[in-house]
Coordinates of N, CA and C and ligand atoms in Angstrom, one line a residue:
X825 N 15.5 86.5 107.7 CA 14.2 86.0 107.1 C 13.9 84.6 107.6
X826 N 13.4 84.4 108.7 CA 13.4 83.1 109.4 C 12.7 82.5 108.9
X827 N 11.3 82.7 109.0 CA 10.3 81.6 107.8 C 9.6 82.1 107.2
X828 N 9.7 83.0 106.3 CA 9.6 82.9 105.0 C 10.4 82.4 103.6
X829 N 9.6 81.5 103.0 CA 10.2 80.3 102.2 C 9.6 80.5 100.6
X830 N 8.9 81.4 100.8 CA 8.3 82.1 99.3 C 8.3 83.6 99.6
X831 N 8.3 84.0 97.9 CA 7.6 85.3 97.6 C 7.0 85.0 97.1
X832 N 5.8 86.1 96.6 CA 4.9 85.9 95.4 C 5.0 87.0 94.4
X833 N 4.9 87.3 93.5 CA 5.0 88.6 92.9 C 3.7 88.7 92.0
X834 N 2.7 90.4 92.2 CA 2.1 90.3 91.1 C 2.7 91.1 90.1
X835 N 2.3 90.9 88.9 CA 3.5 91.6 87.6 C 3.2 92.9 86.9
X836 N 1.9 92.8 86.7 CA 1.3 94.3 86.0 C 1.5 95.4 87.6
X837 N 2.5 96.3 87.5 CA 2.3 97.3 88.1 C 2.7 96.8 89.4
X838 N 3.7 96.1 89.4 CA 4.6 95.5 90.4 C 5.9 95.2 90.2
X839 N 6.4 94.6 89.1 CA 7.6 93.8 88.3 C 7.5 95.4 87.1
X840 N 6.8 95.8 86.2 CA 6.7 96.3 85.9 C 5.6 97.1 85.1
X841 N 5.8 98.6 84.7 CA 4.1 99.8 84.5 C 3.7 99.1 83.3
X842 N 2.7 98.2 83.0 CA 2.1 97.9 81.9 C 0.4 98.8 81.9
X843 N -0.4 99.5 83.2 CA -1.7 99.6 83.8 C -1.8 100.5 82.7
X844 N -1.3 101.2 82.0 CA -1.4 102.5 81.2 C -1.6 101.9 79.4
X845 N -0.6 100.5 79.4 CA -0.7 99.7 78.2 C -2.5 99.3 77.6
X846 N -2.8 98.4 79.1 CA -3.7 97.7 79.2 C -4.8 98.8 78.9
X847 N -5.3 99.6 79.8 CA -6.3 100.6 79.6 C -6.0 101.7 78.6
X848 N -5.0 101.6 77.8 CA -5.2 102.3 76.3 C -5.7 101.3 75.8
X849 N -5.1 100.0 75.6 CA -6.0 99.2 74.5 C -7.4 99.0 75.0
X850 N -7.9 99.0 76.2 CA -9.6 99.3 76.5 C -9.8 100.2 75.6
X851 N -9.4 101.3 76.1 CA -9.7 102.7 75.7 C -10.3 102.5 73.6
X852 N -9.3 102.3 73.1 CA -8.9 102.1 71.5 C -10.2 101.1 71.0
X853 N -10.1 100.1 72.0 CA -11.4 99.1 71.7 C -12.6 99.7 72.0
X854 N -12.8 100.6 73.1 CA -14.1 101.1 73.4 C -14.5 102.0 71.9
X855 N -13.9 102.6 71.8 CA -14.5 103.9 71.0 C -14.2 103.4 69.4
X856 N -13.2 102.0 69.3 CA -13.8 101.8 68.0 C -15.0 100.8 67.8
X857 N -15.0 100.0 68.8 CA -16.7 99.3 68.8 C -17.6 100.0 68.9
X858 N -18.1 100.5 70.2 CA -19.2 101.3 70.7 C -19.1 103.4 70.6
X859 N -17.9 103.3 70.1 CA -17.6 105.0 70.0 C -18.0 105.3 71.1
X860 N -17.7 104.6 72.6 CA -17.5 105.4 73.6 C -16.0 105.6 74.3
X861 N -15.8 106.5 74.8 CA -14.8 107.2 75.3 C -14.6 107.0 76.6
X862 N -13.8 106.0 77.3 CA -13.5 105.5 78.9 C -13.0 106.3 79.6
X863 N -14.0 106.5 81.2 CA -13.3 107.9 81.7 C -12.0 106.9 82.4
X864 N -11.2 107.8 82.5 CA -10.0 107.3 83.4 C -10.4 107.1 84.9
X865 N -11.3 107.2 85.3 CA -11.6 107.3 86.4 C -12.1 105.5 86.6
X866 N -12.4 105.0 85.4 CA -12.7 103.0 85.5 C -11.3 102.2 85.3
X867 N -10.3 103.1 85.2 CA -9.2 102.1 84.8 C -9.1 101.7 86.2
X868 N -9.2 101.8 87.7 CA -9.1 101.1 88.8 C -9.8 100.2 89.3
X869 N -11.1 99.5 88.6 CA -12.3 97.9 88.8 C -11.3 97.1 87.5
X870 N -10.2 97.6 86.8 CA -9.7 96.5 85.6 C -8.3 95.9 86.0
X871 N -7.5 97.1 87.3 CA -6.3 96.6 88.1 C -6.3 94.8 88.7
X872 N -5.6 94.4 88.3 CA -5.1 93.3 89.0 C -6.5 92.3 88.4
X873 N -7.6 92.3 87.9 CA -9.0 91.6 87.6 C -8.1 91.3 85.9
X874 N -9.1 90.0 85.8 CA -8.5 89.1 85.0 C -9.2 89.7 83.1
X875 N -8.9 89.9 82.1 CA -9.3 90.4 80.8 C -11.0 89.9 80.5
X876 N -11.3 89.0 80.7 CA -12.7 89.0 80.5 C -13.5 89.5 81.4
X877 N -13.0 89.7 83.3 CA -13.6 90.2 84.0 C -13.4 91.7 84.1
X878 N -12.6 91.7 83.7 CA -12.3 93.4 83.2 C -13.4 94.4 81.8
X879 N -12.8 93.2 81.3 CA -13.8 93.8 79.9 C -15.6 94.0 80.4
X880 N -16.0 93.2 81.2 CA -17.5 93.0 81.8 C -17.8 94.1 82.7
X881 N -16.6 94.9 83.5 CA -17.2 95.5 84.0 C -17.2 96.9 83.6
X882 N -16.1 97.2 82.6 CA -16.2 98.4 81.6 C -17.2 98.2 80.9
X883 N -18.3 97.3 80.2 CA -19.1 97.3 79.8 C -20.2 97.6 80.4
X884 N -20.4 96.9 81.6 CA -21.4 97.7 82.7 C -21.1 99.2 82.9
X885 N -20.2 99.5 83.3 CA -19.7 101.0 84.0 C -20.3 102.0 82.5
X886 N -20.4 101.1 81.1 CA -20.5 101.9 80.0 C -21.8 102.0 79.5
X887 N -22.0 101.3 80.0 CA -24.1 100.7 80.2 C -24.0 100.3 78.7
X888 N -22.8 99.4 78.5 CA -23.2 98.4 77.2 C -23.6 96.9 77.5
X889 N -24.7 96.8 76.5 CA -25.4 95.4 76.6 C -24.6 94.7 75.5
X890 N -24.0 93.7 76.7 CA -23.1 93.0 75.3 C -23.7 91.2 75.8
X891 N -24.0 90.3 75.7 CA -24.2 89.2 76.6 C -24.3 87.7 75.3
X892 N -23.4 88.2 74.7 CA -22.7 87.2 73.6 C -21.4 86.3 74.3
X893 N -21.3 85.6 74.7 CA -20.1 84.8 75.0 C -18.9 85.0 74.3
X894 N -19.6 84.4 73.1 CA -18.3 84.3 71.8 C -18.3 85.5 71.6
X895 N -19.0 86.9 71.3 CA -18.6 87.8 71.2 C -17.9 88.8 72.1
X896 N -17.7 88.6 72.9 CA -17.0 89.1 74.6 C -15.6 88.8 74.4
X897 N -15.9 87.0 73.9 CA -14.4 86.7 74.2 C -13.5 86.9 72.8
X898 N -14.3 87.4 71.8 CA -13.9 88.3 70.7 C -13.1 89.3 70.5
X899 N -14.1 90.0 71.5 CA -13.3 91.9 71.5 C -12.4 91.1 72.4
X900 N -12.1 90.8 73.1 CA -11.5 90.7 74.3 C -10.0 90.2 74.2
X901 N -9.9 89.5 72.9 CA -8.6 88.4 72.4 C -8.5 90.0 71.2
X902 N -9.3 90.8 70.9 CA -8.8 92.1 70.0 C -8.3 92.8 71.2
X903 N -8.6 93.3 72.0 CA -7.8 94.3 73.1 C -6.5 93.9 73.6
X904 N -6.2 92.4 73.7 CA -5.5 91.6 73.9 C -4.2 92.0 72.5
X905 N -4.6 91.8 71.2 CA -3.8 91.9 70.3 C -3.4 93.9 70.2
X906 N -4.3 93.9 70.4 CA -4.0 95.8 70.6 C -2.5 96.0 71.8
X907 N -3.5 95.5 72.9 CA -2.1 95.6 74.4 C -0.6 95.0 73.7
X908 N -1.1 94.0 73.2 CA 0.6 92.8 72.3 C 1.3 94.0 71.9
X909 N 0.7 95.0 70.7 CA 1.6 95.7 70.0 C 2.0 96.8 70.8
X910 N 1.4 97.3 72.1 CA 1.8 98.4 72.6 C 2.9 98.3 73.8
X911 N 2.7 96.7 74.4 CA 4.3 96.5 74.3 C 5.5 95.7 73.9
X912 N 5.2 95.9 72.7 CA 6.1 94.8 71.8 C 7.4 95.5 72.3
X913 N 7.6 96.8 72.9 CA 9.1 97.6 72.7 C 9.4 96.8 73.8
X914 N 9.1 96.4 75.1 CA 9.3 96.5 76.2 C 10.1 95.5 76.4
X915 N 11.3 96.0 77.5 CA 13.2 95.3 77.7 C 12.9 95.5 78.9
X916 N 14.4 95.1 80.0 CA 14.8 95.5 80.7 C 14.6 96.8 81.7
X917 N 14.6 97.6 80.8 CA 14.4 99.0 81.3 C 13.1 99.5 81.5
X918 N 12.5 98.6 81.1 CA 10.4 98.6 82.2 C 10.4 97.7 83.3
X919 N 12.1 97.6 84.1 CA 11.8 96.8 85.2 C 11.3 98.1 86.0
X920 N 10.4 98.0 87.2 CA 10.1 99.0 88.0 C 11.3 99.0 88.8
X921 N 11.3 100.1 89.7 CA 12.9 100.3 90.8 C 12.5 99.5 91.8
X922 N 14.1 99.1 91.8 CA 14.0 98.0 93.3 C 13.4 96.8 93.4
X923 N 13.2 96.5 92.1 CA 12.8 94.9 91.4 C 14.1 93.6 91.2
X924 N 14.7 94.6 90.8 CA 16.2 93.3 90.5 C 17.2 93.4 92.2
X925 N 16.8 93.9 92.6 CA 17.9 94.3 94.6 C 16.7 93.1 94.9
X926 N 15.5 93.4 95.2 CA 14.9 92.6 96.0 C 15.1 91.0 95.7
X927 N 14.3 90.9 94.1 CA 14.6 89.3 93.7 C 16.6 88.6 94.1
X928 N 17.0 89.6 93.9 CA 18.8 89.2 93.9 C 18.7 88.7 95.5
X929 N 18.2 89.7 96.5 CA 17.7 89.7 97.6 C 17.3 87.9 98.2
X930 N 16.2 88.4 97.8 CA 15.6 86.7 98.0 C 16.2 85.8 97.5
X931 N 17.0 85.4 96.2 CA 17.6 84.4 95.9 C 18.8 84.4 96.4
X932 N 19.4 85.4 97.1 CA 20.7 84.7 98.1 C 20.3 84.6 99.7
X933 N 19.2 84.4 99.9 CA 18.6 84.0 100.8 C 17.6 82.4 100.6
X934 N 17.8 82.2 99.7 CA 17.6 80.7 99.0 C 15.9 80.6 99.6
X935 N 15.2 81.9 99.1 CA 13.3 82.0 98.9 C 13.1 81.8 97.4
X936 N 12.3 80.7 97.5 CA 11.6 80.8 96.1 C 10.6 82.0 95.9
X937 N 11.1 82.0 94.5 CA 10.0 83.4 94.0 C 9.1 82.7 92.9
X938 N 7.9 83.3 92.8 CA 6.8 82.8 92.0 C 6.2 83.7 91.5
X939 N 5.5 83.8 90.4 CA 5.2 85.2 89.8 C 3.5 84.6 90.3
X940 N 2.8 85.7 90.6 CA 1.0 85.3 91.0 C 0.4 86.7 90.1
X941 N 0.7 86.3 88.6 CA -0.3 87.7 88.1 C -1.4 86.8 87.5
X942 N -2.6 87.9 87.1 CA -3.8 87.7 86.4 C -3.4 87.6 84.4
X943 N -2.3 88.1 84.4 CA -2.3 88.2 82.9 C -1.6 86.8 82.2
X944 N -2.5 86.3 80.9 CA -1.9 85.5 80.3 C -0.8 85.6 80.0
X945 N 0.0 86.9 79.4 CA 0.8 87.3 79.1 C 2.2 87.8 79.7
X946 N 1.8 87.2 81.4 CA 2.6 87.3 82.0 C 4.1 86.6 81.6
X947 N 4.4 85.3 81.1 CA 5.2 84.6 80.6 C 6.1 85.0 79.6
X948 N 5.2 85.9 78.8 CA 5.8 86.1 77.5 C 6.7 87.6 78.0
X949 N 5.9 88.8 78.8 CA 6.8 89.9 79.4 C 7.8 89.7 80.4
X950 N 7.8 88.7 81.1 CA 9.2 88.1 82.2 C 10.1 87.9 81.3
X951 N 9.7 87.2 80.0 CA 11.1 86.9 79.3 C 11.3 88.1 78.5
X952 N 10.6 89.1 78.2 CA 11.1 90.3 77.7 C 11.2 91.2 78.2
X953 N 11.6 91.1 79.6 CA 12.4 91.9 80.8 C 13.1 91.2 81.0
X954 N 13.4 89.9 80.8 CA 14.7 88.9 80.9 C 15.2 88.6 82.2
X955 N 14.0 88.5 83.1 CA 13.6 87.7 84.7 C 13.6 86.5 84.7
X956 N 13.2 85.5 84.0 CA 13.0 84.5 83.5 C 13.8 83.3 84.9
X957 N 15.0 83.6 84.7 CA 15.6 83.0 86.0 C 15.5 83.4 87.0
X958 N 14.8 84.3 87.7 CA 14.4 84.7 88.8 C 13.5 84.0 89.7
X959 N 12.4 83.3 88.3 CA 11.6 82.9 89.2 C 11.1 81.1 88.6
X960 N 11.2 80.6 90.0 CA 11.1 78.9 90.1 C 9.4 78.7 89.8
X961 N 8.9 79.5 89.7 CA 6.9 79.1 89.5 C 6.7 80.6 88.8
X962 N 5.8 80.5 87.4 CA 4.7 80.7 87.4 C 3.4 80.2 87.2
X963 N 2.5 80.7 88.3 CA 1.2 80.4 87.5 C 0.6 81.0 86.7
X964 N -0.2 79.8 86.7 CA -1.0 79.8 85.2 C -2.3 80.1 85.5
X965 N -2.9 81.5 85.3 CA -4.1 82.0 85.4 C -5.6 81.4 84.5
X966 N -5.1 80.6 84.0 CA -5.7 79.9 83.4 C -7.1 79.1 83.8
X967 N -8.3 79.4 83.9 CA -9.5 78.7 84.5 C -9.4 79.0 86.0
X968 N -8.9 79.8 86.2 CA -8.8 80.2 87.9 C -9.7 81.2 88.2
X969 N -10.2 81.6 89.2 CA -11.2 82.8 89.6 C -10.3 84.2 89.4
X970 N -10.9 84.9 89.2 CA -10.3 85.7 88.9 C -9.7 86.2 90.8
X971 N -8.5 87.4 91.0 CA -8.5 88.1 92.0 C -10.0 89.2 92.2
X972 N -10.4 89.0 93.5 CA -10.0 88.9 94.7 C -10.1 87.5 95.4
X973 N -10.2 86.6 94.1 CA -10.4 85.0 94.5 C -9.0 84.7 95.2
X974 N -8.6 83.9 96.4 CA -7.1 83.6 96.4 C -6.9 82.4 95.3
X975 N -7.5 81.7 94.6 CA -6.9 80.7 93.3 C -5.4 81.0 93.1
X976 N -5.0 82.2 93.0 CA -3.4 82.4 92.2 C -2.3 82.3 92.7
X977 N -2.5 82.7 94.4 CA -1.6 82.7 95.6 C -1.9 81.2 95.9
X978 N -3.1 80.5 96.4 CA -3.2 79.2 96.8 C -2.6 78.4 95.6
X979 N -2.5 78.9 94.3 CA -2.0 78.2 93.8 C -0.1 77.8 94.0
X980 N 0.3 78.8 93.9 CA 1.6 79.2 94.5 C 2.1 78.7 95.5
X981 N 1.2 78.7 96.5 CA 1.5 77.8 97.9 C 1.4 76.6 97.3
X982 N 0.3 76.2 96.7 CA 0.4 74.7 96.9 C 1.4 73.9 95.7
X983 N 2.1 74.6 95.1 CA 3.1 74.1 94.3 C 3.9 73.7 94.6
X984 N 4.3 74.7 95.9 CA 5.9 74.3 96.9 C 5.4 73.5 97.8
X985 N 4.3 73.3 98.4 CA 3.5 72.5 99.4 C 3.8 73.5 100.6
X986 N 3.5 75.1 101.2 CA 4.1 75.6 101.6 C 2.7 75.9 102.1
X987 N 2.7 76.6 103.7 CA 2.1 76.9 104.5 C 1.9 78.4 104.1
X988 N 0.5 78.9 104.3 CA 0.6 80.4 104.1 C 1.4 81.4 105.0
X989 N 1.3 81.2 106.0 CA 2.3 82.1 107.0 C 4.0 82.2 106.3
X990 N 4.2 80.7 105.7 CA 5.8 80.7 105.5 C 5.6 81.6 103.8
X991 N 4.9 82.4 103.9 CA 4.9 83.6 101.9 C 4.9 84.9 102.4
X992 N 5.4 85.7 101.9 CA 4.7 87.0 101.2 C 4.5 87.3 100.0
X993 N 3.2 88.0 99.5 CA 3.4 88.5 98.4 C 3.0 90.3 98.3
X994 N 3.5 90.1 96.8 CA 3.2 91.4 96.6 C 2.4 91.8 95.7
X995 N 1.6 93.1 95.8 CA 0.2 93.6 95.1 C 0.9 95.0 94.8
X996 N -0.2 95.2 93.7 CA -0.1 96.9 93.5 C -1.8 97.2 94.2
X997 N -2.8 95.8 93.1 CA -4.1 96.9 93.5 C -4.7 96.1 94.0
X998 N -6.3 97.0 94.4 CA -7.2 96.2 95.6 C -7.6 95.5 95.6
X999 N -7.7 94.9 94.8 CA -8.1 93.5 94.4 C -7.1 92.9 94.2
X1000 N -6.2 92.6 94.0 CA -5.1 92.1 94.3 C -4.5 91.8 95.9
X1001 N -4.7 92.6 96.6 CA -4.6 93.0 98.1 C -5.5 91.7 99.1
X1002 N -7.1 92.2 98.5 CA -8.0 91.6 99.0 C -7.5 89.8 98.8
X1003 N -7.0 89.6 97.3 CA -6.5 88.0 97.1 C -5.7 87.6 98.0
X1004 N -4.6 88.4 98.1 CA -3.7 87.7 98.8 C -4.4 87.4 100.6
X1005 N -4.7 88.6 100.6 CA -5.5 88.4 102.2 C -6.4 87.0 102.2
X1006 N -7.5 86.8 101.2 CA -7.9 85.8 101.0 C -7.4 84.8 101.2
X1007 N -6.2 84.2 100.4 CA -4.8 83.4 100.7 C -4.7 82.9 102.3
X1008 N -4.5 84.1 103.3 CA -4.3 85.0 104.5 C -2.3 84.6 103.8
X1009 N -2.0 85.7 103.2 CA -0.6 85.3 103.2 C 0.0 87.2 103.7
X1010 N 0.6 87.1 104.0 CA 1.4 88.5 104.3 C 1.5 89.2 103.0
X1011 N 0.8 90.4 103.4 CA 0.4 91.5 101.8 C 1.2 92.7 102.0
X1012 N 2.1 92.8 101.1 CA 2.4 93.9 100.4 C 2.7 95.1 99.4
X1013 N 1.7 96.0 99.9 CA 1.1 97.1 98.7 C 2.0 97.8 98.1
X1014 N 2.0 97.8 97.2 CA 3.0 98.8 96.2 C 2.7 100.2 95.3
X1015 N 2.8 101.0 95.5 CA 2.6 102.3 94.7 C 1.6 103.5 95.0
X1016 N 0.8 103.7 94.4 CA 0.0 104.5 95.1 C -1.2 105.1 95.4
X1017 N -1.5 103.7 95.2 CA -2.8 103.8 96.1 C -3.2 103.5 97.5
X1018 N -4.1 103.7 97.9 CA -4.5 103.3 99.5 C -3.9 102.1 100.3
X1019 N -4.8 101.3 99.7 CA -4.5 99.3 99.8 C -4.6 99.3 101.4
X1020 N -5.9 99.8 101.6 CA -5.9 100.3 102.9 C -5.3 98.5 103.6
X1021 N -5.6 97.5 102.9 CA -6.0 96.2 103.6 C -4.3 95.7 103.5
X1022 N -3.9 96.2 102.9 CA -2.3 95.6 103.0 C -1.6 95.7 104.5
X1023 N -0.4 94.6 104.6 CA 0.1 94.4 106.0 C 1.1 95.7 106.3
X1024 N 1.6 96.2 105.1 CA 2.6 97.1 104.8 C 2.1 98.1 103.9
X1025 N 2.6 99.1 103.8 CA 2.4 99.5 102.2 C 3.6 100.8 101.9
X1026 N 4.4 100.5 100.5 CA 5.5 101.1 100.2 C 5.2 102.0 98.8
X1027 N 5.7 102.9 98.9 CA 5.3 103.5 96.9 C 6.4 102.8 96.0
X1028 N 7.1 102.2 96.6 CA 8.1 101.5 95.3 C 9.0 100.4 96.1
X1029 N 9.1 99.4 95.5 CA 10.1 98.3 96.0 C 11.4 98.9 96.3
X1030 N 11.3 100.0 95.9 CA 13.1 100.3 96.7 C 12.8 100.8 97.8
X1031 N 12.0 101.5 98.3 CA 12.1 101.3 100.2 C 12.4 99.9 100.7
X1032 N 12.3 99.0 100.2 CA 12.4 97.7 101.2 C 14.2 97.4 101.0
X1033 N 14.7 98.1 102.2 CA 16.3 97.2 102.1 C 15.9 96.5 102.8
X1034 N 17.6 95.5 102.8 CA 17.3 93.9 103.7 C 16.6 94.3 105.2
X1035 N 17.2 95.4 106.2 CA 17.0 95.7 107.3 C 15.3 95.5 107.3
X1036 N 14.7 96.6 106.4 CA 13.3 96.3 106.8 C 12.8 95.4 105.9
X1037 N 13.2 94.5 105.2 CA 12.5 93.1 105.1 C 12.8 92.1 106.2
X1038 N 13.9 92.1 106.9 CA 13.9 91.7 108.0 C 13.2 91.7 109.2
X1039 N 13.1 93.2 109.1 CA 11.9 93.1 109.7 C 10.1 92.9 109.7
X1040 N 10.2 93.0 108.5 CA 8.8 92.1 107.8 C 9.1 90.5 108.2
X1041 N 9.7 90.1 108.2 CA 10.2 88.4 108.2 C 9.6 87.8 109.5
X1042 N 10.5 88.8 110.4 CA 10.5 88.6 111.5 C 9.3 88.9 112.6
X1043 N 8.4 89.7 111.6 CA 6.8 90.2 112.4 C 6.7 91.4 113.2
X1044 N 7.8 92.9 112.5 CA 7.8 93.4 113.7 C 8.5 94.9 113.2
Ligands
BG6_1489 C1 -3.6 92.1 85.5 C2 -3.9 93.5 85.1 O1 -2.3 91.9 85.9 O2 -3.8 91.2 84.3 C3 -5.3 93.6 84.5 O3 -3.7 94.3 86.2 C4 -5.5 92.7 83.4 O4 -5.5 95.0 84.2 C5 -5.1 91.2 83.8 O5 -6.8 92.7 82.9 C6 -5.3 90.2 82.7 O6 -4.3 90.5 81.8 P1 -4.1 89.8 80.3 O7 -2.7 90.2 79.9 O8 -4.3 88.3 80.5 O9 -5.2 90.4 79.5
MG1490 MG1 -1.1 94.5 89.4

């Protein structure tokens, strides 16, 4: 791994499956506000997009006129308290496969890791997967554009003061994908979708042994 000097990690649906948490508590909120019923077919414009810009576009996609500020960011801190309880259970064993080889991976190759998700709550689920030492940065989504903005990755870089070429990160969705590219940092897709735009693309972090991160490293 010659010069790469970061990872990035995004965490919903990368570190670990929350995409199913998240769009139940849409789900739960839609049909007890407005008693509509979310087709599963919108839970992919809410991947890797930040809770208020998610909530905006289920409301368009639902042709609800909602254009209350305080009321937006209302429901929005309730879908929020909904997702909390649905995974209050979550340990260890919602790490996704081939999450603890890779980070072990990287830290005895002395790469900082940095977590780059959209979710507030990213903080609070690292420590209840009990990652916590894994990783030297996270950011703080906090007043940042949402992804496909690069804000979250630039942010990352610029914490270590690190050159984009010397990162990779990793995505699950397309917007996520598009961020990193934005960044221009080396993108890699995880799971199963397209991500047509990613540099690589793997269904699960356990394809990546050292050999072929090596050869990701290396450009080749
Ligand atoms: C992303 C998820 O990681 O975080 C999105 O893919 C979610 O679905 C976003 O909307 C924001 O999460 P939170 O936890 O701040 O509501
Ligand atoms: Mg994600």
């Amino acid at each position: 791994m010659n010069n790469i000097k970061l990872a990035i990690f995004d965490l919903d649906g990368v570190i670990t499956s929350t995409t199913k948490e998240h769009y139940k508590a849409w789900k739960l909120l839609f049909i007890k506000h407005f008693g509509i019923r979310l087709d599963p077919s919108l839970e992919v414009y809410t991947k890797g997009v930040s809770r208020i810009e998610s909530f905006k576009v289920l409301l368009e996609k639902s042709k609800v006129n909602l254009d209350d500020p305080k009321l937006i960011e209302c429901l929005a801190n309730e879908k929020n308290e909904i997702y909390k309880e649905l995974i209050s259970e979550f340990d260890e064993t919602k790490i996704c496969p081939g999450v603890l080889d890779l980070l072990k991976y990287l830290k005895q190759n002395s790469i900082k890791i940095a977590l780059g998700s959209a979710s507030k709550n990213a903080p609070f689920l690292i420590r209840k997967l009990k990652l916590e030492s894994y990783f030297d940065y996270i950011v703080n989504p906090e007043e940042k554009n949402s992804k496909p903005a690069p804000d979250i990755f630039l942010d990352a870089l610029n914490h270590f003061g690190y050159k984009s070429s010397e990162a990779i990160a990793f995505e699950d969705a397309e917007a996520g994908i598009e961020s990193i590219k934005n960044a221009d940092i080396y993108a890699v897709g995880v799971g199963d979708e397209e991500l047509k735009d990613a540099d690589i693309k793997v269904k699960s972090l356990k394809e990546l042994t050292p050999v072929s991160l090596e050869k990701i490293m290396r450009g080749n």
